[in-house]
GROMACS .gro file of C-alpha atoms in nm:
model
  392
    1MET     CA    1  -0.868  13.097  -2.526
    2ALA     CA    2  -0.814  13.033  -2.156
    3ARG     CA    3  -1.190  12.991  -2.111
    4VAL     CA    4  -1.201  12.730  -2.388
    5VAL     CA    5  -0.916  12.536  -2.227
    6ARG     CA    6  -1.088  12.542  -1.887
    7LEU     CA    7  -1.410  12.423  -2.046
    8LEU     CA    8  -1.233  12.140  -2.226
    9VAL     CA    9  -1.058  12.028  -1.905
   10ALA     CA   10  -1.390  12.034  -1.717
   11VAL     CA   11  -1.559  11.824  -1.986
   12LEU     CA   12  -1.275  11.568  -1.986
   13ILE     CA   13  -1.279  11.534  -1.606
   14SER     CA   14  -1.655  11.491  -1.600
   15ALA     CA   15  -1.646  11.241  -1.885
   16PHE     CA   16  -1.381  11.039  -1.700
   17ALA     CA   17  -1.593  11.042  -1.384
   18LEU     CA   18  -1.906  10.940  -1.574
   19LEU     CA   19  -1.724  10.653  -1.744
   20GLY     CA   20  -1.596  10.531  -1.406
   21ALA     CA   21  -1.943  10.542  -1.256
   22VAL     CA   22  -2.093  10.355  -1.552
   23ARG     CA   23  -1.828  10.083  -1.531
   24LEU     CA   24  -1.891  10.053  -1.159
   25VAL     CA   25  -2.262   9.979  -1.194
   26ALA     CA   26  -2.274   9.808  -1.535
   27PRO     CA   27  -2.287   9.427  -1.549
   28ALA     CA   28  -1.966   9.244  -1.644
   29ASP     CA   29  -1.922   9.163  -2.012
   30GLY     CA   30  -1.866   8.790  -1.944
   31ALA     CA   31  -1.743   8.547  -2.208
   32SER     CA   32  -1.769   8.799  -2.491
   33GLY     CA   33  -1.514   9.023  -2.323
   34VAL     CA   34  -1.282   8.728  -2.256
   35ARG     CA   35  -1.297   8.625  -2.623
   36LYS     CA   36  -1.194   8.978  -2.717
   37GLN     CA   37  -0.906   8.954  -2.473
   38LEU     CA   38  -0.796   8.626  -2.635
   39ALA     CA   39  -0.803   8.794  -2.976
   40PHE     CA   40  -0.576   9.068  -2.843
   41LEU     CA   41  -0.346   8.813  -2.679
   42LYS     CA   42  -0.322   8.600  -2.994
   43HIS     CA   43  -0.204   8.902  -3.190
   44GLU     CA   44   0.046   8.990  -2.918
   45LEU     CA   45   0.179   8.633  -2.896
   46GLN     CA   46   0.226   8.622  -3.273
   47SER     CA   47   0.415   8.951  -3.243
   48GLY     CA   48   0.665   8.821  -2.986
   49ALA     CA   49   0.496   8.912  -2.655
   50ALA     CA   50   0.598   8.581  -2.493
   51GLU     CA   51   0.965   8.634  -2.575
   52GLU     CA   52   0.942   8.987  -2.437
   53ALA     CA   53   0.770   8.862  -2.120
   54GLN     CA   54   1.051   8.609  -2.068
   55ARG     CA   55   1.299   8.894  -2.054
   56GLN     CA   56   1.095   9.047  -1.771
   57PHE     CA   57   0.980   8.743  -1.568
   58PRO     CA   58   1.138   8.401  -1.500
   59GLU     CA   59   0.833   8.220  -1.643
   60GLY     CA   60   0.700   8.495  -1.868
   61TYR     CA   61   0.704   8.295  -2.191
   62PHE     CA   62   0.549   7.992  -2.026
   63PHE     CA   63   0.272   8.175  -1.843
   64LEU     CA   64   0.157   8.374  -2.145
   65TYR     CA   65   0.103   8.060  -2.352
   66ALA     CA   66  -0.024   7.848  -2.060
   67LEU     CA   67  -0.287   8.100  -1.954
   68TYR     CA   68  -0.391   8.158  -2.313
   69GLY     CA   69  -0.438   7.782  -2.355
   70LEU     CA   70  -0.626   7.735  -2.027
   71THR     CA   71  -0.864   8.020  -2.109
   72ALA     CA   72  -0.921   7.869  -2.452
   73VAL     CA   73  -1.019   7.541  -2.283
   74ASP     CA   74  -1.273   7.724  -2.067
   75LEU     CA   75  -1.419   7.883  -2.383
   76ASN     CA   76  -1.413   7.546  -2.567
   77GLU     CA   77  -1.167   7.670  -2.827
   78VAL     CA   78  -0.970   7.346  -2.840
   79GLY     CA   79  -0.761   7.434  -3.143
   80GLU     CA   80  -0.626   7.743  -2.970
   81ALA     CA   81  -0.551   7.543  -2.655
   82ARG     CA   82  -0.355   7.285  -2.857
   83TRP     CA   83  -0.164   7.564  -3.030
   84ALA     CA   84  -0.062   7.702  -2.690
   85LEU     CA   85   0.037   7.358  -2.557
   86GLY     CA   86   0.259   7.308  -2.862
   87ARG     CA   87   0.447   7.627  -2.774
   88LEU     CA   88   0.495   7.509  -2.416
   89GLU     CA   89   0.645   7.184  -2.539
   90SER     CA   90   0.887   7.361  -2.773
   91GLU     CA   91   1.252   7.420  -2.695
   92ALA     CA   92   1.171   7.778  -2.593
   93GLY     CA   93   0.897   7.658  -2.360
   94ARG     CA   94   1.124   7.410  -2.180
   95ALA     CA   95   1.441   7.622  -2.181
   96PRO     CA   96   1.414   7.772  -1.829
   97PHE     CA   97   1.337   7.438  -1.665
   98GLY     CA   98   1.661   7.241  -1.671
   99GLY     CA   99   1.883   7.094  -1.404
  100ASP     CA  100   1.892   6.783  -1.190
  101MET     CA  101   1.550   6.722  -1.030
  102ALA     CA  102   1.356   6.410  -0.936
  103LEU     CA  103   1.083   6.513  -1.179
  104GLN     CA  104   1.236   6.608  -1.514
  105HIS     CA  105   1.190   6.979  -1.592
  106GLY     CA  106   1.052   7.035  -1.241
  107VAL     CA  107   0.705   7.032  -1.092
  108PHE     CA  108   0.615   7.380  -1.221
  109TYR     CA  109   0.658   7.285  -1.584
  110ARG     CA  110   0.516   6.935  -1.552
  111GLY     CA  111   0.217   7.038  -1.342
  112TRP     CA  112   0.091   7.323  -1.559
  113THR     CA  113   0.141   7.136  -1.887
  114ASN     CA  114  -0.034   6.827  -1.749
  115TRP     CA  115  -0.326   7.039  -1.628
  116LEU     CA  116  -0.358   7.204  -1.970
  117ARG     CA  117  -0.338   6.870  -2.152
  118GLY     CA  118  -0.605   6.728  -1.922
  119GLY     CA  119  -0.826   7.027  -1.997
  120ILE     CA  120  -0.789   6.970  -2.370
  121ILE     CA  121  -0.878   6.602  -2.327
  122SER     CA  122  -1.186   6.700  -2.127
  123ARG     CA  123  -1.309   6.887  -2.433
  124GLN     CA  124  -1.188   6.661  -2.714
  125ARG     CA  125  -1.010   6.328  -2.682
  126ASP     CA  126  -0.711   6.232  -2.890
  127ASP     CA  127  -0.525   5.900  -2.860
  128GLY     CA  128  -0.181   6.059  -2.860
  129GLU     CA  129  -0.275   6.317  -2.600
  130LEU     CA  130  -0.437   6.048  -2.384
  131ARG     CA  131  -0.117   5.842  -2.383
  132ARG     CA  132   0.092   6.144  -2.296
  133PHE     CA  133  -0.151   6.247  -2.021
  134GLU     CA  134  -0.134   5.896  -1.872
  135GLU     CA  135   0.247   5.893  -1.889
  136ASP     CA  136   0.295   6.237  -1.738
  137SER     CA  137   0.038   6.176  -1.464
  138ALA     CA  138   0.215   5.853  -1.370
  139ALA     CA  139   0.552   6.031  -1.358
  140ILE     CA  140   0.413   6.311  -1.140
  141ALA     CA  141   0.246   6.067  -0.901
  142ALA     CA  142   0.562   5.855  -0.876
  143ALA     CA  143   0.766   6.164  -0.787
  144PHE     CA  144   0.525   6.257  -0.508
  145ASP     CA  145   0.509   5.899  -0.379
  146ALA     CA  146   0.888   5.882  -0.357
  147SER     CA  147   0.934   6.224  -0.198
  148PRO     CA  148   0.965   6.294   0.177
  149THR     CA  149   0.810   6.637   0.112
  150PRO     CA  150   0.478   6.730  -0.050
  151PHE     CA  151   0.650   7.021  -0.225
  152LEU     CA  152   0.861   6.905  -0.517
  153ALA     CA  153   1.133   7.122  -0.670
  154SER     CA  154   1.041   7.366  -0.945
  155TYR     CA  155   1.407   7.449  -1.001
  156PRO     CA  156   1.706   7.262  -0.858
  157GLY     CA  157   1.700   7.300  -0.479
  158ARG     CA  158   1.401   7.540  -0.478
  159ALA     CA  159   1.038   7.461  -0.401
  160TRP     CA  160   0.721   7.668  -0.420
  161PRO     CA  161   0.416   7.486  -0.276
  162VAL     CA  162   0.185   7.649  -0.531
  163ASP     CA  163   0.355   7.458  -0.813
  164SER     CA  164   0.298   7.122  -0.645
  165THR     CA  165  -0.065   7.220  -0.590
  166VAL     CA  166  -0.118   7.257  -0.965
  167ALA     CA  167   0.048   6.921  -1.030
  168VAL     CA  168  -0.166   6.738  -0.773
  169ALA     CA  169  -0.479   6.897  -0.920
  170SER     CA  170  -0.380   6.747  -1.255
  171LEU     CA  171  -0.383   6.401  -1.089
  172ARG     CA  172  -0.738   6.463  -0.970
  173LEU     CA  173  -0.830   6.567  -1.323
  174HIS     CA  174  -0.679   6.243  -1.452
  175ASP     CA  175  -0.895   6.041  -1.214
  176LYS     CA  176  -1.207   6.224  -1.325
  177LEU     CA  177  -1.141   6.177  -1.696
  178LEU     CA  178  -0.981   5.831  -1.701
  179THR     CA  179  -0.952   5.522  -1.480
  180PRO     CA  180  -0.894   5.646  -1.121
  181ALA     CA  181  -0.541   5.569  -1.005
  182TYR     CA  182  -0.410   5.841  -0.775
  183ASP     CA  183  -0.652   5.882  -0.486
  184THR     CA  184  -0.400   5.745  -0.234
  185THR     CA  185  -0.128   5.979  -0.365
  186VAL     CA  186  -0.357   6.280  -0.331
  187ILE     CA  187  -0.484   6.189   0.016
  188ARG     CA  188  -0.126   6.143   0.139
  189TRP     CA  189  -0.028   6.475  -0.018
  190VAL     CA  190  -0.306   6.665   0.160
  191ALA     CA  191  -0.212   6.507   0.494
  192ASN     CA  192   0.153   6.603   0.445
  193VAL     CA  193   0.054   6.959   0.351
  194ARG     CA  194  -0.161   6.992   0.663
  195ALA     CA  195   0.147   6.907   0.868
  196ARG     CA  196   0.350   7.187   0.705
  197LEU     CA  197   0.123   7.492   0.712
  198ASP     CA  198   0.249   7.842   0.784
  199PRO     CA  199   0.216   7.869   1.165
  200ALA     CA  200   0.134   8.241   1.153
  201THR     CA  201  -0.169   8.214   0.922
  202GLY     CA  202  -0.262   7.845   0.904
  203LEU     CA  203  -0.225   7.868   0.526
  204MET     CA  204   0.012   7.693   0.288
  205PRO     CA  205   0.349   7.870   0.283
  206HIS     CA  206   0.488   8.071  -0.007
  207THR     CA  207   0.820   7.882  -0.017
  208ALA     CA  208   0.940   7.560   0.143
  209ASP     CA  209   1.259   7.370   0.200
  210ALA     CA  210   1.308   7.149  -0.104
  211ASP     CA  211   1.434   6.858   0.109
  212THR     CA  212   1.196   6.860   0.407
  213GLY     CA  213   0.897   7.065   0.293
  214GLU     CA  214   0.911   7.283   0.603
  215PRO     CA  215   0.799   7.644   0.541
  216THR     CA  216   1.077   7.890   0.466
  217SER     CA  217   0.846   8.191   0.426
  218GLY     CA  218   0.491   8.271   0.528
  219ALA     CA  219   0.178   8.284   0.314
  220GLN     CA  220   0.177   8.549   0.038
  221GLY     CA  221  -0.103   8.674  -0.183
  222THR     CA  222   0.045   8.593  -0.523
  223SER     CA  223   0.086   8.223  -0.450
  224GLN     CA  224  -0.224   8.200  -0.230
  225SER     CA  225  -0.451   8.329  -0.507
  226ILE     CA  226  -0.338   8.044  -0.735
  227MET     CA  227  -0.353   7.783  -0.458
  228GLN     CA  228  -0.710   7.886  -0.376
  229ARG     CA  229  -0.795   7.836  -0.744
  230PHE     CA  230  -0.663   7.478  -0.748
  231LEU     CA  231  -0.729   7.342  -0.397
  232PRO     CA  232  -1.105   7.293  -0.462
  233GLU     CA  233  -1.008   7.057  -0.745
  234ILE     CA  234  -0.804   6.848  -0.497
  235ASP     CA  235  -0.995   6.839  -0.167
  236PRO     CA  236  -1.304   7.062  -0.139
  237GLU     CA  237  -1.319   7.041   0.242
  238PHE     CA  238  -0.954   7.140   0.291
  239ALA     CA  239  -0.999   7.405   0.021
  240ARG     CA  240  -1.293   7.564   0.201
  241GLN     CA  241  -1.093   7.584   0.525
  242GLN     CA  242  -0.797   7.742   0.350
  243TYR     CA  243  -1.014   7.983   0.153
  244GLY     CA  244  -1.182   8.112   0.468
  245LEU     CA  245  -0.843   8.190   0.622
  246PHE     CA  246  -0.721   8.351   0.301
  247ARG     CA  247  -1.034   8.565   0.262
  248THR     CA  248  -1.005   8.691   0.619
  249GLY     CA  249  -0.630   8.741   0.614
  250PHE     CA  250  -0.568   8.897   0.272
  251LEU     CA  251  -0.883   9.073   0.149
  252ALA     CA  252  -0.864   9.451   0.198
  253ALA     CA  253  -1.021   9.779   0.089
  254PRO     CA  254  -0.749  10.044   0.126
  255LEU     CA  255  -0.891  10.394   0.175
  256GLY     CA  256  -1.233  10.227   0.163
  257LEU     CA  257  -1.214  10.201  -0.216
  258GLY     CA  258  -1.293   9.865  -0.368
  259PRO     CA  259  -1.204   9.504  -0.280
  260THR     CA  260  -0.838   9.414  -0.331
  261VAL     CA  261  -0.594   9.144  -0.220
  262ARG     CA  262  -0.279   9.218  -0.022
  263GLU     CA  263   0.054   9.050  -0.084
  264HIS     CA  264   0.117   9.010   0.289
  265PRO     CA  265  -0.147   8.936   0.555
  266ASN     CA  266  -0.352   9.217   0.704
  267GLY     CA  267  -0.157   9.387   0.980
  268THR     CA  268   0.183   9.302   0.835
  269ASP     CA  269   0.404   9.458   0.571
  270GLY     CA  270   0.673   9.314   0.352
  271PRO     CA  271   0.861   9.371   0.030
  272PRO     CA  272   0.725   9.313  -0.320
  273ASN     CA  273   0.853   9.033  -0.539
  274VAL     CA  274   0.879   8.961  -0.910
  275ASP     CA  275   0.532   8.804  -0.913
  276SER     CA  276   0.348   9.063  -0.704
  277GLY     CA  277   0.483   9.366  -0.884
  278PRO     CA  278   0.493   9.701  -0.702
  279LEU     CA  279   0.274   9.710  -0.391
  280VAL     CA  280   0.040  10.007  -0.347
  281LEU     CA  281  -0.079  10.033   0.014
  282GLY     CA  282   0.019   9.667   0.047
  283VAL     CA  283  -0.202   9.557  -0.245
  284SER     CA  284  -0.078   9.317  -0.512
  285LEU     CA  285  -0.242   9.378  -0.849
  286SER     CA  286  -0.156   9.029  -0.972
  287ALA     CA  287  -0.297   8.859  -0.659
  288THR     CA  288  -0.615   9.067  -0.690
  289VAL     CA  289  -0.662   8.962  -1.052
  290VAL     CA  290  -0.602   8.591  -0.990
  291THR     CA  291  -0.835   8.590  -0.689
  292ILE     CA  292  -1.124   8.659  -0.928
  293GLY     CA  293  -1.080   8.305  -1.062
  294ALA     CA  294  -1.023   8.157  -0.718
  295ALA     CA  295  -1.345   8.313  -0.589
  296LYS     CA  296  -1.540   8.182  -0.890
  297VAL     CA  297  -1.413   7.827  -0.841
  298GLN     CA  298  -1.485   7.851  -0.468
  299GLY     CA  299  -1.845   7.958  -0.539
  300ASP     CA  300  -1.783   8.306  -0.396
  301GLU     CA  301  -1.956   8.492  -0.678
  302SER     CA  302  -2.008   8.812  -0.481
  303LEU     CA  303  -1.633   8.855  -0.430
  304ALA     CA  304  -1.554   8.750  -0.787
  305ASP     CA  305  -1.800   9.007  -0.922
  306GLY     CA  306  -1.669   9.274  -0.688
  307LEU     CA  307  -1.307   9.221  -0.787
  308ALA     CA  308  -1.394   9.206  -1.157
  309THR     CA  309  -1.602   9.522  -1.136
  310PHE     CA  310  -1.326   9.708  -0.955
  311GLY     CA  311  -1.091   9.591  -1.230
  312GLU     CA  312  -1.317   9.745  -1.493
  313VAL     CA  313  -1.291  10.075  -1.308
  314ALA     CA  314  -0.921  10.074  -1.220
  315GLY     CA  315  -0.780   9.861  -1.503
  316LEU     CA  316  -0.812  10.118  -1.783
  317PRO     CA  317  -0.975   9.877  -2.032
  318VAL     CA  318  -0.984   9.968  -2.399
  319SER     CA  319  -1.234   9.787  -2.622
  320THR     CA  320  -1.289   9.767  -2.994
  321PRO     CA  321  -1.546   9.553  -3.178
  322TRP     CA  322  -1.279   9.280  -3.201
  323THR     CA  323  -1.040   9.311  -2.904
  324LYS     CA  324  -1.018   9.416  -2.543
  325ARG     CA  325  -0.710   9.498  -2.341
  326TYR     CA  326  -0.636   9.638  -1.997
  327ALA     CA  327  -0.374   9.889  -1.882
  328LEU     CA  328  -0.389  10.020  -2.240
  329GLY     CA  329  -0.237   9.690  -2.355
  330ALA     CA  330   0.100   9.766  -2.195
  331ALA     CA  331   0.130   9.431  -2.012
  332PRO     CA  332  -0.013   9.135  -2.207
  333ILE     CA  333   0.076   8.894  -1.927
  334GLY     CA  334  -0.164   9.086  -1.703
  335ASP     CA  335  -0.437   9.044  -1.965
  336ALA     CA  336  -0.360   8.671  -1.977
  337PHE     CA  337  -0.405   8.632  -1.601
  338LEU     CA  338  -0.726   8.837  -1.609
  339ALA     CA  339  -0.876   8.642  -1.900
  340TRP     CA  340  -0.795   8.313  -1.724
  341SER     CA  341  -0.954   8.442  -1.404
  342LYS     CA  342  -1.270   8.576  -1.566
  343SER     CA  343  -1.329   8.249  -1.754
  344ALA     CA  344  -1.279   8.032  -1.444
  345ARG     CA  345  -1.494   7.726  -1.382
  346PRO     CA  346  -1.435   7.405  -1.183
  347TRP     CA  347  -1.279   7.123  -1.387
  348VAL     CA  348  -1.293   6.842  -1.130
  349PHE     CA  349  -1.536   6.913  -0.846
  350ALA     CA  350  -1.835   7.143  -0.875
  351HIS     CA  351  -1.829   7.392  -0.588
  352SER     CA  352  -2.072   7.338  -0.304
  353SER     CA  353  -2.264   7.611  -0.121
  354PRO     CA  354  -2.108   7.958  -0.137
  355PRO     CA  355  -1.912   8.093   0.160
  356LYS     CA  356  -2.120   8.240   0.442
  357ARG     CA  357  -1.953   8.578   0.409
  358GLN     CA  358  -2.081   8.773   0.109
  359MET     CA  359  -1.976   9.112  -0.017
  360SER     CA  360  -2.233   9.384   0.026
  361TYR     CA  361  -2.339   9.573  -0.284
  362PHE     CA  362  -2.273   9.891  -0.088
  363TRP     CA  363  -1.896   9.851  -0.127
  364LYS     CA  364  -1.948  10.062  -0.440
  365SER     CA  365  -2.085  10.360  -0.247
  366PRO     CA  366  -1.753  10.532  -0.164
  367LEU     CA  367  -1.643  10.504  -0.528
  368LEU     CA  368  -1.974  10.639  -0.655
  369VAL     CA  369  -1.942  10.935  -0.417
  370PHE     CA  370  -1.585  10.987  -0.541
  371PHE     CA  371  -1.693  10.991  -0.906
  372LEU     CA  372  -1.988  11.220  -0.832
  373THR     CA  373  -1.757  11.461  -0.649
  374LEU     CA  374  -1.492  11.444  -0.920
  375GLY     CA  375  -1.740  11.496  -1.203
  376SER     CA  376  -1.915  11.792  -1.043
  377ALA     CA  377  -1.604  11.961  -0.900
  378PRO     CA  378  -1.493  12.147  -1.217
  379TRP     CA  379  -1.838  12.298  -1.265
  380LEU     CA  380  -1.879  12.394  -0.900
  381VAL     CA  381  -1.534  12.552  -0.893
  382GLY     CA  382  -1.608  12.734  -1.219
  383ALA     CA  383  -1.940  12.865  -1.088
  384ALA     CA  384  -1.775  12.987  -0.768
  385TRP     CA  385  -1.497  13.158  -0.964
  386ARG     CA  386  -1.750  13.336  -1.191
  387ARG     CA  387  -1.954  13.448  -0.893
  388ARG     CA  388  -1.648  13.589  -0.726
  389SER     CA  389  -1.541  13.767  -1.046
  390SER     CA  390  -1.883  13.931  -1.083
  391MET     CA  391  -1.861  14.069  -0.730
  392LEU     CA  392  -1.527  14.240  -0.787
   0.00000   0.00000   0.00000
């Protein structure tokens, strides 16, 4: 009996190692895999996943529907995107975003919903949605024009620069789809941002003073990964400068295994936050996932492919003919961020030439050696044990 158990354990370990090696070298499943993720997410949303996420994260409900809708736009599933937008505009969608702010419901809520509505219009125009897009874009631009800071409040008295970045990108999308109106607003915004960068990294800060816009904390991976996704839609030249600093300062391969993104810059340590989740060797899983989309929009396909491939190895994906989920489906909001990242494409400006720094294919070598060692270890140990037993 003991021999059968040892044999079974050896087979399972080797099968796990073989599966890891195959996922490491196999091509990504592309849009078909993302559609399967959306099918899984639709079922979860209909089963109350957004309400559950809201109990865990301040914007859990909002993000699950927003990311589902944005991914649907990328896949040209307009009906699904409209369904998601309707949930965002419901009482439950608006509930966390109250209080006295210059921009009603705050720049987080207004920016993401305007970006999603613009995406829907880019696929299929509707007179009612056009009017609402015009009205909301005008309100967002007016708030920025009247503000002494480029970073509007997301909640009363609290400002996260990443949220203003999304809102300004929606103005650029407006000017691409409709009569241009906000170029001056956007140019002024970029100039004001340049004057308020994190002095330690040269990047946009994670948080800022809601009255002055001065940084109140340094750059962090969770917000940077989203900023790097949206900055190319606003100002490609500024975006390329910021992306180079981000890539140098936050990309890491702890223990030499795979490309990942840190929450705090290389050479520094700091605490986790509600967005980053637990940090393992300084790595933020959420920032790593979102950087896949940022790299794709920036034209950095080698990094996007590397991060996505590492996710296939480490993310414990489970596929059926109809659905696909990661982390065994335990965290739908993680699937939503990953689907949005894997489907990424520019909406306003097509990316120019890729960054000069490219990931080498040989980043996979340490992991392949690990899987080879892991898969062969049970059999080598077993052979050594049998040889020793025969000599006794």
